Tab-separated table of C-alpha atoms in Angstrom:
chain	number	residue	atom	x	y	z
A	13	UNK	CA	-11.790	110.166	87.292
A	14	UNK	CA	-12.445	113.740	86.270
A	15	UNK	CA	-14.453	115.487	88.975
A	16	UNK	CA	-15.556	118.080	86.415
A	17	UNK	CA	-16.916	115.737	83.731
A	18	UNK	CA	-17.230	112.311	85.365
A	19	UNK	CA	-14.946	110.740	82.751
A	20	UNK	CA	-12.734	107.785	83.562
A	21	UNK	CA	-9.168	109.029	83.019
A	22	UNK	CA	-6.880	106.157	83.999
A	23	UNK	CA	-6.761	102.713	85.571
A	24	UNK	CA	-3.753	101.821	87.716
A	25	UNK	CA	-3.007	98.085	87.647
A	26	UNK	CA	-0.554	96.060	89.681
A	27	UNK	CA	-2.061	95.074	93.019
A	28	UNK	CA	-3.077	91.419	93.371
A	29	UNK	CA	-5.854	92.042	95.909
A	30	UNK	CA	-8.203	94.711	97.258
A	31	UNK	CA	-6.896	98.165	98.138
A	32	UNK	CA	-7.062	99.219	101.780
A	33	UNK	CA	-5.813	102.814	101.720
A	34	UNK	CA	-4.352	105.509	99.475
A	35	UNK	CA	-2.526	108.803	99.918
A	36	UNK	CA	-1.508	111.688	97.649
A	37	UNK	CA	1.803	113.484	98.147
A	38	UNK	CA	1.560	117.069	99.333
A	39	UNK	CA	2.339	118.398	95.817
A	40	UNK	CA	-0.177	116.029	94.139
A	41	UNK	CA	2.507	114.358	92.014
A	42	UNK	CA	2.561	110.872	93.583
A	43	UNK	CA	-0.137	108.436	94.668
A	44	UNK	CA	0.592	105.660	97.175
A	45	UNK	CA	-1.729	102.674	97.591
A	46	UNK	CA	-1.788	99.872	100.161
A	47	UNK	CA	-3.408	96.497	99.658
A	48	UNK	CA	-4.375	93.164	101.130
A	49	UNK	CA	-1.548	91.766	98.957
A	50	UNK	CA	0.902	93.152	101.607
A	51	UNK	CA	2.508	95.666	99.228
A	52	UNK	CA	2.615	99.439	98.889
A	53	UNK	CA	2.707	100.768	95.332
A	54	UNK	CA	3.622	104.299	94.310
A	55	UNK	CA	2.403	105.828	91.055
A	56	UNK	CA	2.939	109.027	89.096
A	57	UNK	CA	-0.361	110.889	89.439
A	58	UNK	CA	0.034	112.566	86.045
A	59	UNK	CA	1.169	109.698	83.775
A	60	UNK	CA	-0.085	106.683	85.811
A	61	UNK	CA	3.418	105.186	85.536
A	62	UNK	CA	4.528	102.913	88.398
A	63	UNK	CA	7.301	104.491	90.475
A	64	UNK	CA	7.973	101.884	93.183
A	65	UNK	CA	6.762	98.576	94.609
A	66	UNK	CA	7.484	98.445	98.348
A	67	UNK	CA	7.450	95.036	100.031
A	68	UNK	CA	8.245	95.540	103.701
A	69	UNK	CA	5.120	94.033	105.273
A	70	UNK	CA	4.230	90.392	105.969
A	71	UNK	CA	0.555	91.178	106.601
A	72	UNK	CA	-2.191	93.258	105.033
A	73	UNK	CA	-1.329	96.954	104.691
A	74	UNK	CA	-3.754	98.946	106.854
A	75	UNK	CA	-2.710	102.560	106.157
A	76	UNK	CA	-0.401	104.625	103.952
A	77	UNK	CA	0.477	108.274	104.574
A	78	UNK	CA	2.767	110.702	102.772
A	79	UNK	CA	4.485	113.097	105.156
A	80	UNK	CA	3.364	116.710	104.581
A	81	UNK	CA	6.886	117.938	105.431
A	82	UNK	CA	8.374	119.249	102.174
A	83	UNK	CA	11.235	121.641	102.947
A	84	UNK	CA	13.927	119.468	101.343
A	85	UNK	CA	14.216	116.652	98.803
A	86	UNK	CA	14.477	113.782	101.344
A	87	UNK	CA	10.929	112.900	102.392
A	88	UNK	CA	9.027	109.972	103.907
A	89	UNK	CA	6.063	107.728	103.177
A	90	UNK	CA	4.709	105.750	106.140
A	91	UNK	CA	2.791	102.471	106.042
A	92	UNK	CA	1.310	100.257	108.755
A	93	UNK	CA	0.201	96.644	108.579
A	94	UNK	CA	-1.637	93.849	110.284
A	95	UNK	CA	1.786	92.312	110.909
A	96	UNK	CA	2.203	94.906	113.688
A	97	UNK	CA	4.999	96.800	111.919
A	98	UNK	CA	5.381	100.435	110.921
A	99	UNK	CA	7.560	101.193	107.873
A	100	UNK	CA	9.023	104.579	106.976
A	101	UNK	CA	10.035	104.652	103.308
A	102	UNK	CA	12.546	107.344	102.400
A	103	UNK	CA	12.239	108.920	98.956
A	104	UNK	CA	13.953	111.657	97.018
A	105	UNK	CA	11.599	114.304	95.683
A	106	UNK	CA	14.011	115.516	93.002
A	107	UNK	CA	14.450	112.090	91.398
A	108	UNK	CA	11.230	110.377	92.595
A	109	UNK	CA	13.376	107.438	93.713
A	110	UNK	CA	12.450	105.309	96.720
A	111	UNK	CA	14.695	103.445	99.137
A	112	UNK	CA	13.152	99.966	99.171
A	113	UNK	CA	14.720	99.171	102.557
A	114	UNK	CA	12.453	100.881	105.116
A	115	UNK	CA	13.102	102.028	108.653
A	116	UNK	CA	10.915	99.550	110.576
A	117	UNK	CA	9.394	99.641	114.047
A	118	UNK	CA	7.677	96.678	115.689
A	119	UNK	CA	4.450	97.835	117.333
A	120	UNK	CA	3.092	94.648	118.863
A	121	UNK	CA	3.412	93.613	122.481
A	122	UNK	CA	2.203	90.087	121.789
A	123	UNK	CA	1.520	87.772	118.869
A	124	UNK	CA	-1.516	88.886	116.891
A	125	UNK	CA	-1.349	92.608	117.668
A	126	UNK	CA	-2.155	94.762	114.630
A	127	UNK	CA	-1.532	98.402	113.755
A	128	UNK	CA	-4.783	99.752	112.325
A	129	UNK	CA	-4.726	103.559	112.021
A	130	UNK	CA	-2.181	106.356	111.647
A	131	UNK	CA	-1.849	110.092	111.033
A	132	UNK	CA	0.816	112.727	110.418
A	133	UNK	CA	0.633	116.083	112.159
A	134	UNK	CA	-0.126	118.972	109.752
A	135	UNK	CA	3.535	119.968	109.506
A	136	UNK	CA	4.879	116.432	109.431
A	137	UNK	CA	6.821	116.629	112.703
A	138	UNK	CA	4.826	113.910	114.469
A	139	UNK	CA	3.416	110.598	113.266
A	140	UNK	CA	0.931	108.723	115.459
A	141	UNK	CA	-0.262	105.109	115.261
A	142	UNK	CA	-2.816	102.985	117.084
A	143	UNK	CA	-4.138	99.450	116.935
A	144	UNK	CA	-5.333	96.414	118.789
A	145	UNK	CA	-2.805	96.616	121.654
A	146	UNK	CA	-4.532	99.800	122.963
A	147	UNK	CA	-1.263	101.794	122.936
A	148	UNK	CA	-0.837	105.095	121.088
A	149	UNK	CA	2.685	105.536	119.719
A	150	UNK	CA	4.085	108.916	118.742
A	151	UNK	CA	7.101	109.216	116.435
A	152	UNK	CA	9.115	112.343	115.757
A	153	UNK	CA	10.040	112.664	112.076
A	154	UNK	CA	11.536	116.157	111.795
A	155	UNK	CA	14.464	116.725	111.946
A	156	UNK	CA	16.452	113.614	111.194
A	157	UNK	CA	15.345	110.012	110.728
A	158	UNK	CA	12.049	108.910	112.343
A	159	UNK	CA	12.311	107.866	115.987
A	160	UNK	CA	9.863	106.667	118.643
A	161	UNK	CA	9.083	109.535	121.014
A	162	UNK	CA	6.311	108.253	123.304
A	163	UNK	CA	4.058	105.293	124.059
A	164	UNK	CA	0.795	106.569	125.496
A	165	UNK	CA	-1.596	104.357	127.481
A	166	UNK	CA	-5.106	105.623	128.103
A	167	UNK	CA	-7.591	103.448	126.216
A	168	UNK	CA	-8.938	100.075	127.316
A	169	UNK	CA	-9.684	98.685	123.838
A	170	UNK	CA	-8.440	98.939	120.265
A	171	UNK	CA	-7.824	102.345	118.703
A	172	UNK	CA	-10.251	102.980	115.834
A	173	UNK	CA	-9.404	106.498	114.663
A	174	UNK	CA	-6.732	109.206	115.008
A	175	UNK	CA	-7.201	112.814	113.885
A	176	UNK	CA	-4.799	115.749	114.224
A	177	UNK	CA	-6.165	119.241	114.756
A	178	UNK	CA	-5.012	121.534	111.923
A	179	UNK	CA	-5.470	124.769	113.866
A	180	UNK	CA	-3.813	123.789	117.157
A	181	UNK	CA	-0.152	122.846	117.241
A	182	UNK	CA	0.661	119.438	118.718
A	183	UNK	CA	-2.966	118.407	119.330
A	184	UNK	CA	-4.618	115.194	118.164
A	185	UNK	CA	-7.597	113.064	119.160
A	186	UNK	CA	-8.046	109.296	119.415
A	187	UNK	CA	-11.250	107.252	119.452
A	188	UNK	CA	-11.532	103.717	120.768
A	189	UNK	CA	-13.776	100.698	121.014
A	190	UNK	CA	-13.866	101.416	124.756
A	191	UNK	CA	-16.383	104.162	123.945
A	192	UNK	CA	-14.120	107.086	124.859
A	193	UNK	CA	-12.326	109.854	123.022
A	194	UNK	CA	-9.083	111.384	124.236
A	195	UNK	CA	-7.612	114.729	123.166
A	196	UNK	CA	-3.814	114.755	123.447
A	197	UNK	CA	-1.627	117.864	123.651
A	198	UNK	CA	2.151	118.198	123.580
A	199	UNK	CA	3.779	120.640	125.965
A	200	UNK	CA	6.830	120.879	128.223
A	201	UNK	CA	8.275	117.770	126.605
A	202	UNK	CA	5.353	115.470	127.372
A	203	UNK	CA	1.896	114.457	126.171
A	204	UNK	CA	-1.188	114.996	128.347
A	205	UNK	CA	-4.745	113.955	127.557
A	206	UNK	CA	-8.288	115.082	128.210
A	207	UNK	CA	-11.081	112.480	128.356
A	208	UNK	CA	-14.362	112.934	126.439
A	209	UNK	CA	-16.922	110.388	127.579
A	210	UNK	CA	-20.698	110.134	127.883
A	211	UNK	CA	-22.131	110.776	131.321
A	212	UNK	CA	-23.556	107.950	133.414
A	213	UNK	CA	-27.037	109.381	132.863
A	214	UNK	CA	-26.559	109.384	129.084
A	215	UNK	CA	-25.251	105.799	129.119
A	216	UNK	CA	-28.199	104.665	131.216
A	217	UNK	CA	-30.629	106.429	128.870
A	218	UNK	CA	-28.970	104.806	125.853
A	219	UNK	CA	-29.123	101.310	127.320
A	220	UNK	CA	-32.781	101.821	128.252
A	221	UNK	CA	-33.711	103.007	124.744
A	222	UNK	CA	-31.915	100.012	123.196
A	223	UNK	CA	-33.687	97.642	125.637
A	224	UNK	CA	-30.376	96.055	126.584
A	225	UNK	CA	-26.814	96.859	127.586
A	226	UNK	CA	-24.625	97.749	124.614
A	227	UNK	CA	-20.916	98.459	124.405
A	228	UNK	CA	-20.417	101.983	123.128
A	229	UNK	CA	-17.680	102.385	120.513
A	230	UNK	CA	-16.178	105.432	118.796
A	231	UNK	CA	-15.833	104.714	115.067
A	232	UNK	CA	-14.701	108.070	113.630
A	233	UNK	CA	-13.569	111.573	114.637
A	234	UNK	CA	-13.405	114.943	112.874
A	235	UNK	CA	-12.265	118.390	114.026
A	236	UNK	CA	-14.165	121.602	113.466
A	237	UNK	CA	-11.942	124.176	111.702
A	238	UNK	CA	-11.026	126.320	114.707
A	239	UNK	CA	-10.261	123.353	116.942
A	240	UNK	CA	-12.940	124.426	119.411
A	241	UNK	CA	-15.187	121.435	118.690
A	242	UNK	CA	-14.593	117.767	117.943
A	243	UNK	CA	-17.183	115.431	116.421
A	244	UNK	CA	-17.301	111.721	117.301
A	245	UNK	CA	-19.399	108.989	115.677
A	246	UNK	CA	-20.769	106.421	118.101
A	247	UNK	CA	-22.143	102.945	117.682
A	248	UNK	CA	-24.542	101.184	118.272
A	249	UNK	CA	-26.909	104.169	118.525
A	250	UNK	CA	-25.430	105.662	115.301
A	251	UNK	CA	-25.369	109.205	116.679
A	252	UNK	CA	-22.815	111.965	116.253
A	253	UNK	CA	-21.643	113.877	119.315
A	254	UNK	CA	-20.189	117.387	119.107
A	255	UNK	CA	-17.801	118.069	121.994
A	256	UNK	CA	-16.550	121.368	123.372
A	257	UNK	CA	-12.890	120.418	123.684
A	258	UNK	CA	-11.780	123.065	126.200
A	259	UNK	CA	-14.499	122.199	128.719
A	260	UNK	CA	-14.612	118.475	127.772
A	261	UNK	CA	-18.401	118.750	127.670
A	262	UNK	CA	-21.029	117.573	125.203
A	263	UNK	CA	-22.151	120.477	123.000
A	264	UNK	CA	-24.596	118.875	120.531
A	265	UNK	CA	-26.090	115.527	119.595
A	266	UNK	CA	-26.812	114.810	115.915
A	267	UNK	CA	-29.377	112.097	115.131
A	268	UNK	CA	-30.344	110.832	111.675
A	269	UNK	CA	-28.304	107.757	110.780
A	270	UNK	CA	-29.651	104.230	111.207
A	271	UNK	CA	-26.368	102.447	110.486
A	272	UNK	CA	-22.789	102.721	111.672
A	273	UNK	CA	-20.998	105.902	110.591
A	274	UNK	CA	-17.433	105.590	109.294
A	275	UNK	CA	-17.209	108.869	107.339
A	276	UNK	CA	-16.932	112.351	108.859
A	277	UNK	CA	-15.749	115.236	106.688
A	278	UNK	CA	-15.608	118.918	107.648
A	279	UNK	CA	-16.504	121.445	104.970
A	280	UNK	CA	-13.312	123.088	103.589
A	281	UNK	CA	-14.693	126.642	103.882
A	282	UNK	CA	-17.771	126.842	106.128
A	283	UNK	CA	-16.680	125.894	109.683
A	284	UNK	CA	-20.174	124.881	110.811
A	285	UNK	CA	-20.951	122.364	108.031
A	286	UNK	CA	-20.178	118.679	108.519
A	287	UNK	CA	-20.733	115.722	106.188
A	288	UNK	CA	-21.402	112.233	107.549
A	289	UNK	CA	-22.033	108.904	105.819
A	290	UNK	CA	-22.258	105.281	106.803
A	291	UNK	CA	-23.579	101.791	106.354
A	292	UNK	CA	-27.199	102.943	105.985
A	293	UNK	CA	-26.532	104.479	102.563
A	294	UNK	CA	-27.202	107.979	103.885
A	295	UNK	CA	-25.067	111.066	103.300
A	296	UNK	CA	-26.117	113.876	105.634
A	297	UNK	CA	-25.006	117.516	105.658
A	298	UNK	CA	-25.240	119.058	109.146
A	299	UNK	CA	-24.923	122.413	110.773
A	300	UNK	CA	-22.973	120.930	113.651
A	301	UNK	CA	-23.010	124.117	115.730
A	302	UNK	CA	-26.795	124.495	115.550
A	303	UNK	CA	-27.277	120.749	115.871
A	304	UNK	CA	-29.564	120.366	112.849
A	305	UNK	CA	-29.490	118.397	109.621
A	306	UNK	CA	-29.441	120.527	106.466
A	307	UNK	CA	-29.856	117.924	103.711
A	308	UNK	CA	-30.033	114.148	103.333
A	309	UNK	CA	-29.036	112.081	100.320
A	310	UNK	CA	-29.769	108.369	100.103
A	311	UNK	CA	-27.494	106.416	97.781
A	312	UNK	CA	-29.418	103.544	96.209
A	313	UNK	CA	-28.779	101.377	93.167
A	314	UNK	CA	-31.587	99.644	91.310
A	315	UNK	CA	-30.196	96.115	91.401
A	316	UNK	CA	-27.900	96.215	94.445
A	317	UNK	CA	-30.197	98.154	96.800
A	318	UNK	CA	-28.801	100.392	99.550
A	319	UNK	CA	-24.991	100.154	99.785
A	320	UNK	CA	-22.566	100.842	102.617
A	321	UNK	CA	-20.767	104.130	102.010
A	322	UNK	CA	-17.051	103.748	102.660
A	323	UNK	CA	-15.692	107.226	101.939
A	324	UNK	CA	-16.673	110.783	100.976
A	325	UNK	CA	-14.592	113.839	100.072
A	326	UNK	CA	-15.410	117.508	99.466
A	327	UNK	CA	-13.956	119.387	96.513
A	328	UNK	CA	-11.507	122.170	97.367
A	329	UNK	CA	-14.173	124.865	96.888
A	330	UNK	CA	-16.731	122.922	98.928
A	331	UNK	CA	-19.378	123.092	96.184
A	332	UNK	CA	-19.362	119.361	95.458
A	333	UNK	CA	-18.475	116.042	97.052
A	334	UNK	CA	-18.155	112.436	95.973
A	335	UNK	CA	-19.101	109.206	97.731
A	336	UNK	CA	-17.654	105.725	97.161
A	337	UNK	CA	-19.716	102.716	98.240
A	338	UNK	CA	-19.484	98.980	98.744
A	339	UNK	CA	-21.321	98.190	95.512
A	340	UNK	CA	-18.478	99.625	93.437
A	341	UNK	CA	-20.092	102.957	92.556
A	342	UNK	CA	-18.851	106.515	92.923
A	343	UNK	CA	-21.615	109.100	93.203
A	344	UNK	CA	-21.050	112.823	92.621
A	345	UNK	CA	-23.103	115.504	94.397
A	346	UNK	CA	-22.867	119.242	93.871
A	347	UNK	CA	-24.256	122.655	93.106
A	348	UNK	CA	-25.245	123.856	89.631
A	349	UNK	CA	-25.769	121.996	86.354
A	350	UNK	CA	-25.013	118.327	85.742
A	351	UNK	CA	-24.877	118.691	81.949
A	352	UNK	CA	-21.219	117.595	81.779
A	353	UNK	CA	-21.984	114.374	83.662
A	354	UNK	CA	-24.922	113.573	81.376
A	355	UNK	CA	-22.428	113.233	78.508
A	356	UNK	CA	-20.735	110.256	80.228
A	357	UNK	CA	-22.092	106.712	80.508
A	358	UNK	CA	-22.822	105.457	84.011
A	359	UNK	CA	-20.724	102.314	83.591
A	360	UNK	CA	-17.139	103.091	82.574
A	361	UNK	CA	-14.333	100.558	82.218
A	362	UNK	CA	-11.426	100.196	79.813
A	363	UNK	CA	-11.408	96.987	77.789
A	364	UNK	CA	-7.840	96.329	79.001
A	365	UNK	CA	-8.704	96.620	82.699
A	366	UNK	CA	-8.942	92.868	83.247
A	367	UNK	CA	-6.320	91.587	80.821
A	368	UNK	CA	-3.974	89.068	82.501
A	369	UNK	CA	-0.730	90.495	83.880
A	370	UNK	CA	2.805	89.138	84.149
A	371	UNK	CA	4.925	90.067	87.185
A	372	UNK	CA	8.674	90.313	87.525
A	373	UNK	CA	10.565	89.496	90.721
A	374	UNK	CA	10.382	93.151	91.827
A	375	UNK	CA	6.583	93.250	91.584
A	376	UNK	CA	6.256	95.372	88.441
A	377	UNK	CA	3.732	94.185	85.854
A	378	UNK	CA	3.235	94.060	82.081
A	379	UNK	CA	0.205	93.206	79.993
A	380	UNK	CA	0.377	89.490	79.107
A	381	UNK	CA	-0.878	89.959	75.551
A	382	UNK	CA	1.358	92.854	74.486
A	383	UNK	CA	4.218	92.557	77.000
A	384	UNK	CA	3.855	96.312	77.624
A	385	UNK	CA	3.384	98.167	80.938
A	386	UNK	CA	-0.350	98.925	81.346
A	387	UNK	CA	0.135	102.711	81.299
A	388	UNK	CA	1.868	102.516	77.888
A	389	UNK	CA	-0.823	100.496	76.110
A	390	UNK	CA	-2.551	102.036	73.048
A	391	UNK	CA	-5.714	104.042	73.778
A	392	UNK	CA	-8.289	101.581	75.161
A	393	UNK	CA	-11.963	101.202	74.309
A	394	UNK	CA	-14.482	102.422	76.848
A	395	UNK	CA	-16.829	99.559	77.737
A	396	UNK	CA	-19.720	98.822	80.086
A	397	UNK	CA	-19.685	96.355	82.979
A	398	UNK	CA	-20.290	93.442	80.585
A	399	UNK	CA	-17.423	94.451	78.299
A	400	UNK	CA	-19.603	95.874	75.519
A	401	UNK	CA	-18.056	98.957	73.816
A	402	UNK	CA	-19.844	102.274	74.237
A	403	UNK	CA	-20.933	104.368	71.254
A	404	UNK	CA	-18.402	106.282	69.135
A	405	UNK	CA	-18.914	109.653	70.800
A	406	UNK	CA	-17.545	108.281	74.079
A	407	UNK	CA	-14.597	106.613	72.337
A	408	UNK	CA	-13.709	109.867	70.573
A	409	UNK	CA	-13.499	111.657	73.930
A	410	UNK	CA	-10.791	109.189	75.034
A	411	UNK	CA	-8.849	109.508	71.787
A	412	UNK	CA	-8.960	113.315	71.943
A	413	UNK	CA	-7.635	113.280	75.491
A	414	UNK	CA	-4.786	110.916	74.553
A	415	UNK	CA	-3.826	113.026	71.518
A	416	UNK	CA	-3.755	116.177	73.674
A	417	UNK	CA	-1.592	114.488	76.321
A	418	UNK	CA	0.869	113.316	73.662
A	419	UNK	CA	1.083	116.774	72.092
A	420	UNK	CA	1.759	118.308	75.507
A	421	UNK	CA	4.408	115.669	76.182
A	422	UNK	CA	6.082	116.322	72.823
A	423	UNK	CA	5.998	120.059	73.383
A	424	UNK	CA	7.771	119.710	76.730
A	425	UNK	CA	10.569	117.742	75.105
A	426	UNK	CA	9.741	114.427	76.784
């Protein structure tokens, strides 16, 4: 999609089931996607061409992460799965070629353990995973091949979220279904943690207000820019808690959501602004330091009702953000005029999006009707959700974009 105009730019086809995660390389040239079909696919972000199909998992892929380390041509893509394995895929930046034989680590202590979440440190030195076995595993990735550095106990239930602090070296936070948050710091060759947990009085007050005893769970974490504060989303009371990390004390409590919150996003410029969204269809902008809500947006569709919001992202300048929901919609919010978006239809699909595909033994696909890779098909028609073509002015916009791309390609000698 174009964030400036709202136009559908490309459809990437190949996965046989729903996508679970995606990651852009640090230079924005490659896109990696993980799926319930147990594969990781890598695409060229500019041409939509498939680069690699990686088949190292025997269970659903739960996360994919490109390493931010980019000082040489040998780099890594990491993926985790419900099979309890972590795969590091080595790739060459100069040739965009992937080694389809990963470096694998088994992360389950017993049958049924699953790796659920992962994160690279800002410089790519560390990679951290967590899952249902309650253990946090830290891998060192720079220099040399990835290797297991530490296994950290500390939580009493599954790990739900991991977030590195971008302004403090070697610091990350983990949130768990045991209702606690831990802040981990690396120093003197070892990891130490600080516990962030509600007081007994707060837990008693929460259970009284809910009229029964509930199990508190941490569903999401987000750091404030300076690393002074950490925000946690709690369920079942659907509140956000702002913690002073150094003193391990509660700084603010943010109330406004009526459903579970699985999206926390710090503003890229203003350190006090936080975005939250969840299963109540609400997107809320907060001043987290003052503890007040600034603006609420309720996403609602006429026929589907109020959807669960699965993800939100700010633009680089912080003047707009987009929200993706469980009803299959992406909603754009921002400052200024929406004239450019008014020129696009609300429902946008390409007529080739659901053509049958043929697969080879390596997992690459071609269109069944034309025997061509999907990204090389002739310019498609833009259609609505029922497959009806849109008016000519919308079709001309697609043709103009394709002609421009081909002229640029010809001019570069490709």
